[in-house]
Amino acid sequence: MPLQFASRLDNVETSAIRELFKLLGKPGIISFAGGFPDSALFDVAGIQASVDAALKEEPGGALQYGATEGYEPLRTQIAAFMRGKGVTGLEPTNLITTTGSQQALDLLGKTMISPGDKVIVEGPTFLATIQCFRLYGADLVSAPIDAQGVQTDKLEALIREHRPKLVYLIPTFGNPSGATLTRERRLKVLELAKQYETLVVEDDPYGDLFFGEAPPPSIFALSREVPGSREWIAHCGSMSKVLSPGLRVGWMIAEPGLLAKATMCKQFSDACTSTFSQATAAQYLKSGRMPDTLHRVRQIYAERAQAMAHALRRELGDAIEFTEPKGGLFFWARLTGAGGKVSDAGEFAKRAIEKGVAFVPGAPFFAKDADASTLRLSFATVGTQKIEEGVQRLAQAL
Ligand code: PMP
């Protein structure tokens, strides 16, 4: 008899994207499919210096088990980092460190979602969140977005109708949407959280990767402007996209009751996030290298994003629609089908791989009512010349 897996897995499929990734081994392929930062941009020397400093200054702390809530010096550094981004009134005890922000999402699922609970997510949203929340039995409701992020009037109607357990948003340079919620809509979200006493999860791994002007302050930072709203916001942050995903260092800020429950669940999950990684990240933040690192990666991603925007307009013309992202790693686009060209992104992905270029079709990013004409393209790991070449190949696949 085959192994009998837990019934909670019944509603979760392996990701369609992973299946596509199997095809990426083809030699010479140009991939816009990844969701990774560029490893060539990692500050290896800075991280090496931070490792050395961690082992020299705090070998016990860096190599021993640590507190489940997180390594104290790192919590202090993260609180300072968040203050630098406009957050007021934040103490290190108001956050826990997590094994990537992915673990924060999992802990939110574990602590908040019972089978059958309604959860509102953006349509489209981060695929791993869809899968993770479904694992806990969430009944996902999809809130529509436009170029300015979630449409708050529609969100309010959905909150009224479904009374969700939580609302999950990626308000800044969303994955996959690339969209950024306006300041006005952020304030509206805070009003909604307070009015309907609904937990709003702000997932913000990309907010530091802006290309020109900084985006509006995070929803969490703006909570100071809406008295009584802060306790309804959980904010997830990450070192992955700005420093290194291999460190697996993220964090969650939330009200004390939720943090306590999440910490309890984390005890059974990994006891603590790698103290070695946490001590390294703490040293890195303390060293003052982060502003330079951010400056450098922002510039390079900005050039790549611009190259992709120009090439898409020139090579694909009216066959594709997109809004140029102002930060992050992604373009979210829609095939128009103009002039009888392909309008199904799954079909387009197959043809594109034959021409030697890959991207991810958008449908799996929707919890409900998938739009099969959408696709996600990442420029992050491809140099500008290869971006040109890759987009030319896309045009051949239309
Ligand atoms: N949230 C979003 C929106 C993401 O895109 C990612 C990474 N792809 C994560 C969370 C998880 O990142 P990490 O666990 O590396 O912090």
mmCIF file of C-alpha atoms and ligand atoms in Angstrom:
data_model
loop_
_atom_site.group_PDB
_atom_site.id
_atom_site.type_symbol
_atom_site.label_atom_id
_atom_site.label_comp_id
_atom_site.label_asym_id
_atom_site.label_seq_id
_atom_site.Cartn_x
_atom_site.Cartn_y
_atom_site.Cartn_z
ATOM 1 C CA MET A 1 0.000 0.000 0.000
ATOM 2 C CA PRO A 2 1.393 3.457 -0.827
ATOM 3 C CA LEU A 3 2.163 5.943 1.963
ATOM 4 C CA GLN A 4 -0.958 7.683 3.236
ATOM 5 C CA PHE A 5 -0.183 11.387 3.438
ATOM 6 C CA ALA A 6 -1.943 13.837 5.733
ATOM 7 C CA SER A 7 -5.278 15.020 4.406
ATOM 8 C CA ARG A 8 -4.146 18.648 4.722
ATOM 9 C CA LEU A 9 -2.065 18.026 1.595
ATOM 10 C CA ASP A 10 -5.154 17.214 -0.458
ATOM 11 C CA ASN A 11 -5.735 20.835 -1.452
ATOM 12 C CA VAL A 12 -2.142 21.662 -2.320
ATOM 13 C CA GLU A 13 -0.539 20.860 -5.628
ATOM 14 C CA THR A 14 3.157 21.040 -6.445
ATOM 15 C CA SER A 15 3.746 24.329 -8.113
ATOM 16 C CA ALA A 16 3.216 24.600 -11.846
ATOM 17 C CA ILE A 17 6.234 26.851 -11.827
ATOM 18 C CA ARG A 18 8.501 24.103 -10.523
ATOM 19 C CA GLU A 19 7.409 21.950 -13.450
ATOM 20 C CA LEU A 20 8.441 24.709 -15.828
ATOM 21 C CA PHE A 21 11.781 25.108 -14.072
ATOM 22 C CA LYS A 22 12.646 21.546 -15.065
ATOM 23 C CA LEU A 23 12.840 22.759 -18.675
ATOM 24 C CA LEU A 24 15.283 25.502 -17.813
ATOM 25 C CA GLY A 25 18.311 23.190 -17.951
ATOM 26 C CA LYS A 26 18.337 23.575 -21.747
ATOM 27 C CA PRO A 27 21.737 25.016 -22.760
ATOM 28 C CA GLY A 28 21.822 28.672 -23.812
ATOM 29 C CA ILE A 29 18.403 29.513 -22.433
ATOM 30 C CA ILE A 30 17.891 33.109 -21.275
ATOM 31 C CA SER A 31 15.744 32.988 -18.179
ATOM 32 C CA PHE A 32 13.361 35.711 -17.062
ATOM 33 C CA ALA A 33 11.630 33.031 -14.992
ATOM 34 C CA GLY A 34 13.506 33.258 -11.688
ATOM 35 C CA GLY A 35 12.494 35.196 -8.620
ATOM 36 C CA PHE A 36 16.012 35.501 -7.279
ATOM 37 C CA PRO A 37 18.357 38.407 -6.727
ATOM 38 C CA ASP A 38 21.533 38.286 -8.860
ATOM 39 C CA SER A 39 24.257 36.289 -7.056
ATOM 40 C CA ALA A 40 26.900 38.328 -8.902
ATOM 41 C CA LEU A 41 25.738 41.328 -6.841
ATOM 42 C CA PHE A 42 26.204 39.778 -3.403
ATOM 43 C CA ASP A 43 28.582 41.748 -1.198
ATOM 44 C CA VAL A 44 30.824 38.750 -0.580
ATOM 45 C CA ALA A 45 33.644 40.784 0.997
ATOM 46 C CA GLY A 46 31.228 42.553 3.327
ATOM 47 C CA ILE A 47 29.614 39.290 4.366
ATOM 48 C CA GLN A 48 33.039 37.685 4.867
ATOM 49 C CA ALA A 49 34.041 40.577 7.142
ATOM 50 C CA SER A 50 30.768 40.174 9.060
ATOM 51 C CA VAL A 51 31.351 36.426 9.511
ATOM 52 C CA ASP A 52 34.878 37.125 10.807
ATOM 53 C CA ALA A 53 33.603 39.793 13.193
ATOM 54 C CA ALA A 54 30.794 37.519 14.440
ATOM 55 C CA LEU A 55 33.206 34.668 15.186
ATOM 56 C CA LYS A 56 35.765 36.973 16.782
ATOM 57 C CA GLU A 57 33.445 39.096 18.887
ATOM 58 C CA GLU A 58 30.679 36.680 19.809
ATOM 59 C CA PRO A 59 31.712 33.078 19.051
ATOM 60 C CA GLY A 60 29.456 31.656 21.780
ATOM 61 C CA GLY A 61 26.373 33.498 20.540
ATOM 62 C CA ALA A 62 27.075 32.817 16.881
ATOM 63 C CA LEU A 63 27.559 29.068 17.290
ATOM 64 C CA GLN A 64 25.244 28.146 20.176
ATOM 65 C CA TYR A 65 21.466 27.626 20.135
ATOM 66 C CA GLY A 66 19.744 30.954 20.576
ATOM 67 C CA ALA A 67 16.472 32.438 21.786
ATOM 68 C CA THR A 68 13.476 31.460 19.654
ATOM 69 C CA GLU A 69 12.462 35.145 19.439
ATOM 70 C CA GLY A 70 15.778 35.899 17.772
ATOM 71 C CA TYR A 71 19.331 36.912 18.470
ATOM 72 C CA GLU A 72 19.197 40.087 20.552
ATOM 73 C CA PRO A 73 21.852 42.125 18.669
ATOM 74 C CA LEU A 74 20.080 41.380 15.379
ATOM 75 C CA ARG A 75 16.656 42.353 16.745
ATOM 76 C CA THR A 76 18.244 45.625 17.852
ATOM 77 C CA GLN A 77 19.788 46.209 14.413
ATOM 78 C CA ILE A 78 16.543 45.379 12.592
ATOM 79 C CA ALA A 79 14.592 47.770 14.835
ATOM 80 C CA ALA A 80 17.123 50.493 13.912
ATOM 81 C CA PHE A 81 16.903 49.550 10.200
ATOM 82 C CA MET A 82 13.103 49.894 10.352
ATOM 83 C CA ARG A 83 13.386 53.224 12.175
ATOM 84 C CA GLY A 84 15.557 54.368 9.246
ATOM 85 C CA LYS A 85 12.522 53.625 7.040
ATOM 86 C CA GLY A 86 10.161 55.828 8.993
ATOM 87 C CA VAL A 87 8.867 53.402 11.623
ATOM 88 C CA THR A 88 8.405 55.073 14.992
ATOM 89 C CA GLY A 89 7.934 53.564 18.428
ATOM 90 C CA LEU A 90 9.488 50.199 17.574
ATOM 91 C CA GLU A 91 11.457 48.274 20.204
ATOM 92 C CA PRO A 92 13.501 45.114 19.469
ATOM 93 C CA THR A 93 10.936 43.159 21.508
ATOM 94 C CA ASN A 94 8.212 44.148 19.022
ATOM 95 C CA LEU A 95 9.731 41.803 16.426
ATOM 96 C CA ILE A 96 10.978 38.248 16.124
ATOM 97 C CA THR A 97 13.555 37.057 13.641
ATOM 98 C CA THR A 98 12.523 34.228 11.341
ATOM 99 C CA THR A 99 14.155 31.769 8.979
ATOM 100 C CA GLY A 100 13.480 33.901 5.922
ATOM 101 C CA SER A 101 10.229 35.842 5.729
ATOM 102 C CA GLN A 102 8.793 32.628 4.315
ATOM 103 C CA GLN A 103 8.820 31.250 7.853
ATOM 104 C CA ALA A 104 6.982 34.338 9.085
ATOM 105 C CA LEU A 105 4.225 33.574 6.555
ATOM 106 C CA ASP A 106 4.118 29.956 7.688
ATOM 107 C CA LEU A 107 3.907 31.032 11.353
ATOM 108 C CA LEU A 108 1.059 33.388 10.460
ATOM 109 C CA GLY A 109 -0.724 30.503 8.767
ATOM 110 C CA LYS A 110 -0.161 28.255 11.775
ATOM 111 C CA THR A 111 -1.230 30.797 14.373
ATOM 112 C CA MET A 112 -4.165 32.407 12.569
ATOM 113 C CA ILE A 113 -5.788 30.033 10.072
ATOM 114 C CA SER A 114 -8.229 27.264 10.953
ATOM 115 C CA PRO A 115 -9.650 25.029 8.200
ATOM 116 C CA GLY A 116 -12.361 26.903 6.304
ATOM 117 C CA ASP A 117 -11.266 30.377 7.405
ATOM 118 C CA LYS A 118 -11.520 33.049 4.745
ATOM 119 C CA VAL A 119 -8.300 34.818 3.835
ATOM 120 C CA ILE A 120 -8.102 37.655 1.330
ATOM 121 C CA VAL A 121 -5.056 37.829 -0.939
ATOM 122 C CA GLU A 122 -4.305 39.975 -3.957
ATOM 123 C CA GLY A 123 -5.050 38.566 -7.409
ATOM 124 C CA PRO A 124 -2.238 37.875 -8.327
ATOM 125 C CA THR A 125 -0.097 37.157 -5.277
ATOM 126 C CA PHE A 126 3.014 35.273 -4.139
ATOM 127 C CA LEU A 127 2.536 31.623 -5.032
ATOM 128 C CA ALA A 128 4.179 30.208 -1.891
ATOM 129 C CA THR A 129 1.717 32.148 0.260
ATOM 130 C CA ILE A 130 -1.217 30.664 -1.648
ATOM 131 C CA GLN A 131 0.189 27.172 -1.098
ATOM 132 C CA CYS A 132 1.147 27.789 2.538
ATOM 133 C CA PHE A 133 -2.221 29.269 3.569
ATOM 134 C CA ARG A 134 -4.066 26.490 1.734
ATOM 135 C CA LEU A 135 -2.056 23.946 3.720
ATOM 136 C CA TYR A 136 -3.686 25.369 6.838
ATOM 137 C CA GLY A 137 -7.098 25.063 5.215
ATOM 138 C CA ALA A 138 -7.662 28.684 4.196
ATOM 139 C CA ASP A 139 -10.505 29.450 1.816
ATOM 140 C CA LEU A 140 -8.772 32.102 -0.279
ATOM 141 C CA VAL A 141 -10.593 35.107 -1.686
ATOM 142 C CA SER A 142 -8.882 37.125 -4.397
ATOM 143 C CA ALA A 143 -8.975 40.946 -4.311
ATOM 144 C CA PRO A 144 -8.369 42.677 -7.650
ATOM 145 C CA ILE A 145 -5.359 44.914 -8.165
ATOM 146 C CA ASP A 146 -4.392 47.564 -10.693
ATOM 147 C CA ALA A 147 -1.112 49.408 -11.308
ATOM 148 C CA GLN A 148 -1.559 51.074 -7.882
ATOM 149 C CA GLY A 149 -1.906 47.813 -6.015
ATOM 150 C CA VAL A 150 -5.017 46.421 -4.368
ATOM 151 C CA GLN A 151 -8.252 48.285 -5.181
ATOM 152 C CA THR A 152 -9.267 49.368 -1.704
ATOM 153 C CA ASP A 153 -12.963 49.942 -2.489
ATOM 154 C CA LYS A 154 -13.232 46.353 -3.722
ATOM 155 C CA LEU A 155 -11.153 45.173 -0.776
ATOM 156 C CA GLU A 156 -13.593 46.803 1.617
ATOM 157 C CA ALA A 157 -16.545 45.120 -0.076
ATOM 158 C CA LEU A 158 -14.787 41.748 0.187
ATOM 159 C CA ILE A 159 -13.938 42.293 3.863
ATOM 160 C CA ARG A 160 -17.594 43.109 4.562
ATOM 161 C CA GLU A 161 -18.790 40.077 2.654
ATOM 162 C CA HIS A 162 -16.318 37.492 3.931
ATOM 163 C CA ARG A 163 -15.141 38.788 7.326
ATOM 164 C CA PRO A 164 -11.718 37.246 6.676
ATOM 165 C CA LYS A 165 -9.312 35.987 9.301
ATOM 166 C CA LEU A 166 -6.618 38.025 7.657
ATOM 167 C CA VAL A 167 -5.774 40.067 4.571
ATOM 168 C CA TYR A 168 -2.393 39.396 2.945
ATOM 169 C CA LEU A 169 -0.822 42.174 0.850
ATOM 170 C CA ILE A 170 2.527 42.781 -0.863
ATOM 171 C CA PRO A 171 2.064 46.544 -1.169
ATOM 172 C CA THR A 172 5.478 47.516 -2.520
ATOM 173 C CA PHE A 173 6.868 46.217 -5.844
ATOM 174 C CA GLY A 174 4.697 43.125 -5.482
ATOM 175 C CA ASN A 175 5.629 39.631 -6.522
ATOM 176 C CA PRO A 176 4.460 39.002 -9.186
ATOM 177 C CA SER A 177 2.577 42.246 -9.846
ATOM 178 C CA GLY A 178 5.416 44.782 -9.628
ATOM 179 C CA ALA A 179 2.681 47.167 -8.414
ATOM 180 C CA THR A 180 3.001 49.658 -5.563
ATOM 181 C CA LEU A 181 0.115 50.755 -3.397
ATOM 182 C CA THR A 182 -0.302 54.532 -3.183
ATOM 183 C CA ARG A 183 0.026 56.350 0.127
ATOM 184 C CA GLU A 184 -3.675 57.153 0.042
ATOM 185 C CA ARG A 185 -4.623 53.501 -0.391
ATOM 186 C CA ARG A 186 -2.197 52.499 2.386
ATOM 187 C CA LEU A 187 -4.005 54.833 4.749
ATOM 188 C CA LYS A 188 -7.319 53.350 3.602
ATOM 189 C CA VAL A 189 -6.013 49.830 4.342
ATOM 190 C CA LEU A 190 -5.121 50.990 7.852
ATOM 191 C CA GLU A 191 -8.626 52.413 8.302
ATOM 192 C CA LEU A 192 -10.136 49.134 7.103
ATOM 193 C CA ALA A 193 -7.932 47.048 9.415
ATOM 194 C CA LYS A 194 -9.039 49.138 12.371
ATOM 195 C CA GLN A 195 -12.689 49.486 11.411
ATOM 196 C CA TYR A 196 -13.249 45.792 10.675
ATOM 197 C CA GLU A 197 -10.727 44.560 13.281
ATOM 198 C CA THR A 198 -9.013 42.480 10.624
ATOM 199 C CA LEU A 199 -5.373 41.478 10.714
ATOM 200 C CA VAL A 200 -3.540 42.839 7.666
ATOM 201 C CA VAL A 201 -0.253 41.143 6.820
ATOM 202 C CA GLU A 202 2.164 43.411 4.982
ATOM 203 C CA ASP A 203 4.815 41.305 3.223
ATOM 204 C CA ASP A 204 7.650 43.618 2.245
ATOM 205 C CA PRO A 205 10.763 41.895 0.915
ATOM 206 C CA TYR A 206 11.208 44.316 -2.019
ATOM 207 C CA GLY A 207 10.548 47.807 -0.623
ATOM 208 C CA ASP A 208 14.251 48.716 -0.415
ATOM 209 C CA LEU A 209 14.836 47.950 -4.085
ATOM 210 C CA PHE A 210 13.504 51.171 -5.589
ATOM 211 C CA PHE A 211 14.916 52.622 -8.818
ATOM 212 C CA GLY A 212 14.306 56.345 -8.494
ATOM 213 C CA GLU A 213 12.195 57.898 -5.790
ATOM 214 C CA ALA A 214 11.559 55.878 -2.644
ATOM 215 C CA PRO A 215 8.071 54.307 -2.458
ATOM 216 C CA PRO A 216 5.575 55.528 0.147
ATOM 217 C CA PRO A 217 6.372 54.432 3.716
ATOM 218 C CA SER A 218 5.282 50.909 4.592
ATOM 219 C CA ILE A 219 1.752 50.373 5.859
ATOM 220 C CA PHE A 220 3.311 49.565 9.220
ATOM 221 C CA ALA A 221 5.243 52.870 9.261
ATOM 222 C CA LEU A 222 2.074 54.775 8.297
ATOM 223 C CA SER A 223 0.118 53.163 11.126
ATOM 224 C CA ARG A 224 1.320 56.070 13.290
ATOM 225 C CA GLU A 225 -1.068 58.273 11.285
ATOM 226 C CA VAL A 226 -4.119 56.118 12.000
ATOM 227 C CA PRO A 227 -4.434 55.758 15.770
ATOM 228 C CA GLY A 228 -5.575 52.295 16.828
ATOM 229 C CA SER A 229 -4.532 50.618 13.561
ATOM 230 C CA ARG A 230 -1.053 49.349 14.455
ATOM 231 C CA GLU A 231 -2.216 46.362 16.480
ATOM 232 C CA TRP A 232 -3.978 45.062 13.357
ATOM 233 C CA ILE A 233 -0.835 45.057 11.195
ATOM 234 C CA ALA A 234 1.782 42.301 10.962
ATOM 235 C CA HIS A 235 4.827 43.312 8.918
ATOM 236 C CA CYS A 236 7.213 40.765 7.381
ATOM 237 C CA GLY A 237 10.693 41.809 6.261
ATOM 238 C CA SER A 238 13.672 39.992 4.785
ATOM 239 C CA MET A 239 17.396 40.237 4.144
ATOM 240 C CA SER A 240 17.000 37.948 1.120
ATOM 241 C CA LYS A 241 16.583 40.409 -1.730
ATOM 242 C CA VAL A 242 18.981 43.062 -0.469
ATOM 243 C CA LEU A 243 21.772 41.031 1.098
ATOM 244 C CA SER A 244 21.523 37.262 0.559
ATOM 245 C CA PRO A 245 18.700 34.709 0.544
ATOM 246 C CA GLY A 246 21.218 32.064 1.640
ATOM 247 C CA LEU A 247 21.413 33.677 5.056
ATOM 248 C CA ARG A 248 17.709 32.849 5.584
ATOM 249 C CA VAL A 249 17.146 35.879 7.785
ATOM 250 C CA GLY A 250 13.753 37.537 7.918
ATOM 251 C CA TRP A 251 11.576 39.078 10.610
ATOM 252 C CA MET A 252 8.029 39.703 11.692
ATOM 253 C CA ILE A 253 6.712 42.701 13.584
ATOM 254 C CA ALA A 254 3.329 42.254 15.254
ATOM 255 C CA GLU A 255 1.376 42.919 18.423
ATOM 256 C CA PRO A 256 2.651 41.014 21.495
ATOM 257 C CA GLY A 257 -0.070 38.337 21.637
ATOM 258 C CA LEU A 258 0.505 37.245 18.054
ATOM 259 C CA LEU A 259 4.292 37.337 18.468
ATOM 260 C CA ALA A 260 4.030 35.107 21.546
ATOM 261 C CA LYS A 261 1.934 32.513 19.698
ATOM 262 C CA ALA A 262 4.201 32.645 16.651
ATOM 263 C CA THR A 263 7.246 32.175 18.891
ATOM 264 C CA MET A 264 5.634 29.144 20.498
ATOM 265 C CA CYS A 265 5.019 27.618 17.052
ATOM 266 C CA LYS A 266 8.559 28.481 15.964
ATOM 267 C CA GLN A 267 9.898 26.469 18.916
ATOM 268 C CA PHE A 268 8.449 23.308 17.372
ATOM 269 C CA SER A 269 9.540 24.334 13.895
ATOM 270 C CA ASP A 270 13.249 25.169 14.103
ATOM 271 C CA ALA A 271 13.904 26.106 17.775
ATOM 272 C CA CYS A 272 15.706 29.182 16.515
ATOM 273 C CA THR A 273 16.849 30.743 13.258
ATOM 274 C CA SER A 274 20.533 29.971 12.580
ATOM 275 C CA THR A 275 22.443 32.005 15.160
ATOM 276 C CA PHE A 276 25.435 32.007 12.815
ATOM 277 C CA SER A 277 23.367 33.718 10.116
ATOM 278 C CA GLN A 278 21.765 36.082 12.586
ATOM 279 C CA ALA A 279 25.109 37.133 14.071
ATOM 280 C CA THR A 280 26.457 37.660 10.540
ATOM 281 C CA ALA A 281 23.455 39.776 9.544
ATOM 282 C CA ALA A 282 23.716 41.772 12.792
ATOM 283 C CA GLN A 283 27.385 42.495 12.135
ATOM 284 C CA TYR A 284 26.582 43.474 8.565
ATOM 285 C CA LEU A 285 23.923 45.968 9.606
ATOM 286 C CA LYS A 286 26.205 47.298 12.373
ATOM 287 C CA SER A 287 29.093 47.759 9.931
ATOM 288 C CA GLY A 288 27.164 50.461 8.053
ATOM 289 C CA ARG A 289 27.660 48.778 4.664
ATOM 290 C CA MET A 290 23.975 48.413 3.874
ATOM 291 C CA PRO A 291 23.355 51.891 2.380
ATOM 292 C CA ASP A 292 26.181 51.427 -0.179
ATOM 293 C CA THR A 293 25.036 47.928 -1.028
ATOM 294 C CA LEU A 294 21.492 49.140 -1.570
ATOM 295 C CA HIS A 295 22.688 52.031 -3.695
ATOM 296 C CA ARG A 296 24.652 49.662 -5.942
ATOM 297 C CA VAL A 297 21.956 47.019 -6.428
ATOM 298 C CA ARG A 298 19.231 49.606 -6.979
ATOM 299 C CA GLN A 299 21.235 51.137 -9.810
ATOM 300 C CA ILE A 300 21.898 47.844 -11.548
ATOM 301 C CA TYR A 301 18.315 46.593 -11.254
ATOM 302 C CA ALA A 302 17.066 49.984 -12.474
ATOM 303 C CA GLU A 303 19.217 49.702 -15.630
ATOM 304 C CA ARG A 304 17.984 46.183 -16.267
ATOM 305 C CA ALA A 305 14.350 47.130 -15.716
ATOM 306 C CA GLN A 306 14.695 50.016 -18.129
ATOM 307 C CA ALA A 307 16.365 47.802 -20.731
ATOM 308 C CA MET A 308 13.513 45.322 -20.414
ATOM 309 C CA ALA A 309 10.830 48.008 -20.719
ATOM 310 C CA HIS A 310 12.409 49.453 -23.879
ATOM 311 C CA ALA A 311 12.962 46.060 -25.460
ATOM 312 C CA LEU A 312 9.419 44.864 -24.695
ATOM 313 C CA ARG A 313 7.879 47.995 -26.210
ATOM 314 C CA ARG A 314 10.094 47.836 -29.267
ATOM 315 C CA GLU A 315 9.980 44.087 -29.931
ATOM 316 C CA LEU A 316 6.484 43.107 -28.789
ATOM 317 C CA GLY A 317 4.601 46.345 -29.452
ATOM 318 C CA ASP A 318 0.855 46.096 -28.956
ATOM 319 C CA ALA A 319 1.001 42.314 -28.411
ATOM 320 C CA ILE A 320 1.772 43.000 -24.746
ATOM 321 C CA GLU A 321 0.627 45.423 -22.018
ATOM 322 C CA PHE A 322 2.520 46.195 -18.839
ATOM 323 C CA THR A 323 3.232 48.936 -16.322
ATOM 324 C CA GLU A 324 6.905 49.653 -15.855
ATOM 325 C CA PRO A 325 7.792 48.766 -12.232
ATOM 326 C CA LYS A 326 9.449 51.432 -10.079
ATOM 327 C CA GLY A 327 11.369 48.868 -8.052
ATOM 328 C CA GLY A 328 11.627 45.185 -7.157
ATOM 329 C CA LEU A 329 12.487 42.354 -9.518
ATOM 330 C CA PHE A 330 9.430 41.865 -11.740
ATOM 331 C CA PHE A 331 7.409 42.918 -14.763
ATOM 332 C CA TRP A 332 3.825 41.754 -14.780
ATOM 333 C CA ALA A 333 2.419 41.729 -18.299
ATOM 334 C CA ARG A 334 -0.655 40.731 -20.261
ATOM 335 C CA LEU A 335 -0.802 39.329 -23.772
ATOM 336 C CA THR A 336 -3.389 41.303 -25.713
ATOM 337 C CA GLY A 337 -3.789 38.885 -28.618
ATOM 338 C CA ALA A 338 -3.545 41.907 -30.973
ATOM 339 C CA GLY A 339 -3.212 40.998 -34.645
ATOM 340 C CA GLY A 340 -4.075 37.379 -33.935
ATOM 341 C CA LYS A 341 -0.917 36.878 -31.844
ATOM 342 C CA VAL A 342 -0.849 34.353 -29.000
ATOM 343 C CA SER A 343 -2.901 35.376 -25.964
ATOM 344 C CA ASP A 344 -2.457 32.323 -23.737
ATOM 345 C CA ALA A 345 0.672 32.725 -21.626
ATOM 346 C CA GLY A 346 1.050 28.961 -21.047
ATOM 347 C CA GLU A 347 1.156 28.377 -24.799
ATOM 348 C CA PHE A 348 3.503 31.343 -25.212
ATOM 349 C CA ALA A 349 5.841 29.931 -22.504
ATOM 350 C CA LYS A 350 6.185 26.635 -24.398
ATOM 351 C CA ARG A 351 6.938 28.388 -27.671
ATOM 352 C CA ALA A 352 9.364 30.730 -25.910
ATOM 353 C CA ILE A 353 11.357 27.858 -24.425
ATOM 354 C CA GLU A 354 11.725 26.448 -27.932
ATOM 355 C CA LYS A 355 13.184 29.814 -28.981
ATOM 356 C CA GLY A 356 15.556 29.778 -25.989
ATOM 357 C CA VAL A 357 13.883 32.133 -23.505
ATOM 358 C CA ALA A 358 11.845 31.444 -20.370
ATOM 359 C CA PHE A 359 9.358 33.299 -18.174
ATOM 360 C CA VAL A 360 6.572 32.269 -15.824
ATOM 361 C CA PRO A 361 2.912 32.206 -16.959
ATOM 362 C CA GLY A 362 0.740 34.259 -14.593
ATOM 363 C CA ALA A 363 -2.188 31.887 -13.970
ATOM 364 C CA PRO A 364 -0.694 30.021 -10.947
ATOM 365 C CA PHE A 365 -0.338 33.344 -9.091
ATOM 366 C CA PHE A 366 -4.110 33.677 -8.825
ATOM 367 C CA ALA A 367 -5.889 32.002 -5.913
ATOM 368 C CA LYS A 368 -9.174 32.328 -7.915
ATOM 369 C CA ASP A 369 -10.253 33.400 -11.397
ATOM 370 C CA ALA A 370 -6.864 33.039 -13.029
ATOM 371 C CA ASP A 371 -6.118 35.318 -15.974
ATOM 372 C CA ALA A 372 -4.421 33.020 -18.499
ATOM 373 C CA SER A 373 -3.145 35.930 -20.572
ATOM 374 C CA THR A 374 -0.777 37.181 -17.852
ATOM 375 C CA LEU A 375 2.902 36.488 -17.324
ATOM 376 C CA ARG A 376 5.772 37.432 -15.020
ATOM 377 C CA LEU A 377 9.186 38.418 -16.319
ATOM 378 C CA SER A 378 12.177 39.004 -14.055
ATOM 379 C CA PHE A 379 15.083 41.092 -15.275
ATOM 380 C CA ALA A 380 17.079 40.669 -12.058
ATOM 381 C CA THR A 381 19.667 38.077 -13.010
ATOM 382 C CA VAL A 382 20.147 38.956 -16.698
ATOM 383 C CA GLY A 383 22.585 41.597 -18.014
ATOM 384 C CA THR A 384 21.196 44.309 -20.302
ATOM 385 C CA GLN A 385 22.548 42.779 -23.534
ATOM 386 C CA LYS A 386 21.039 39.410 -22.726
ATOM 387 C CA ILE A 387 17.765 41.147 -21.863
ATOM 388 C CA GLU A 388 17.688 42.579 -25.409
ATOM 389 C CA GLU A 389 18.447 39.177 -26.874
ATOM 390 C CA GLY A 390 15.909 37.427 -24.652
ATOM 391 C CA VAL A 391 13.136 39.851 -25.588
ATOM 392 C CA GLN A 392 13.975 39.418 -29.291
ATOM 393 C CA ARG A 393 13.503 35.689 -28.787
ATOM 394 C CA LEU A 394 10.165 36.374 -27.089
ATOM 395 C CA ALA A 395 9.078 38.333 -30.154
ATOM 396 C CA GLN A 396 9.918 35.327 -32.344
ATOM 397 C CA ALA A 397 7.697 33.156 -30.166
ATOM 398 C CA LEU A 398 4.580 35.341 -30.422
HETATM 399 N N1 PMP B 1 7.374 37.079 0.193
HETATM 400 C C1 PMP B 1 7.511 37.351 -1.112
HETATM 401 C C2 PMP B 1 6.507 38.238 -1.759
HETATM 402 C C3 PMP B 1 8.567 36.812 -1.838
HETATM 403 O O1 PMP B 1 8.661 37.083 -3.157
HETATM 404 C C4 PMP B 1 9.506 35.986 -1.185
HETATM 405 C C5 PMP B 1 10.689 35.368 -1.913
HETATM 406 N N2 PMP B 1 10.495 34.981 -3.203
HETATM 407 C C6 PMP B 1 9.324 35.731 0.183
HETATM 408 C C7 PMP B 1 8.256 36.303 0.835
HETATM 409 C C8 PMP B 1 10.218 34.828 0.960
HETATM 410 O O2 PMP B 1 11.523 35.289 1.039
HETATM 411 P P1 PMP B 1 12.552 34.833 2.124
HETATM 412 O O3 PMP B 1 11.993 33.649 2.852
HETATM 413 O O4 PMP B 1 13.788 34.491 1.382
HETATM 414 O O5 PMP B 1 12.720 35.996 3.050
#
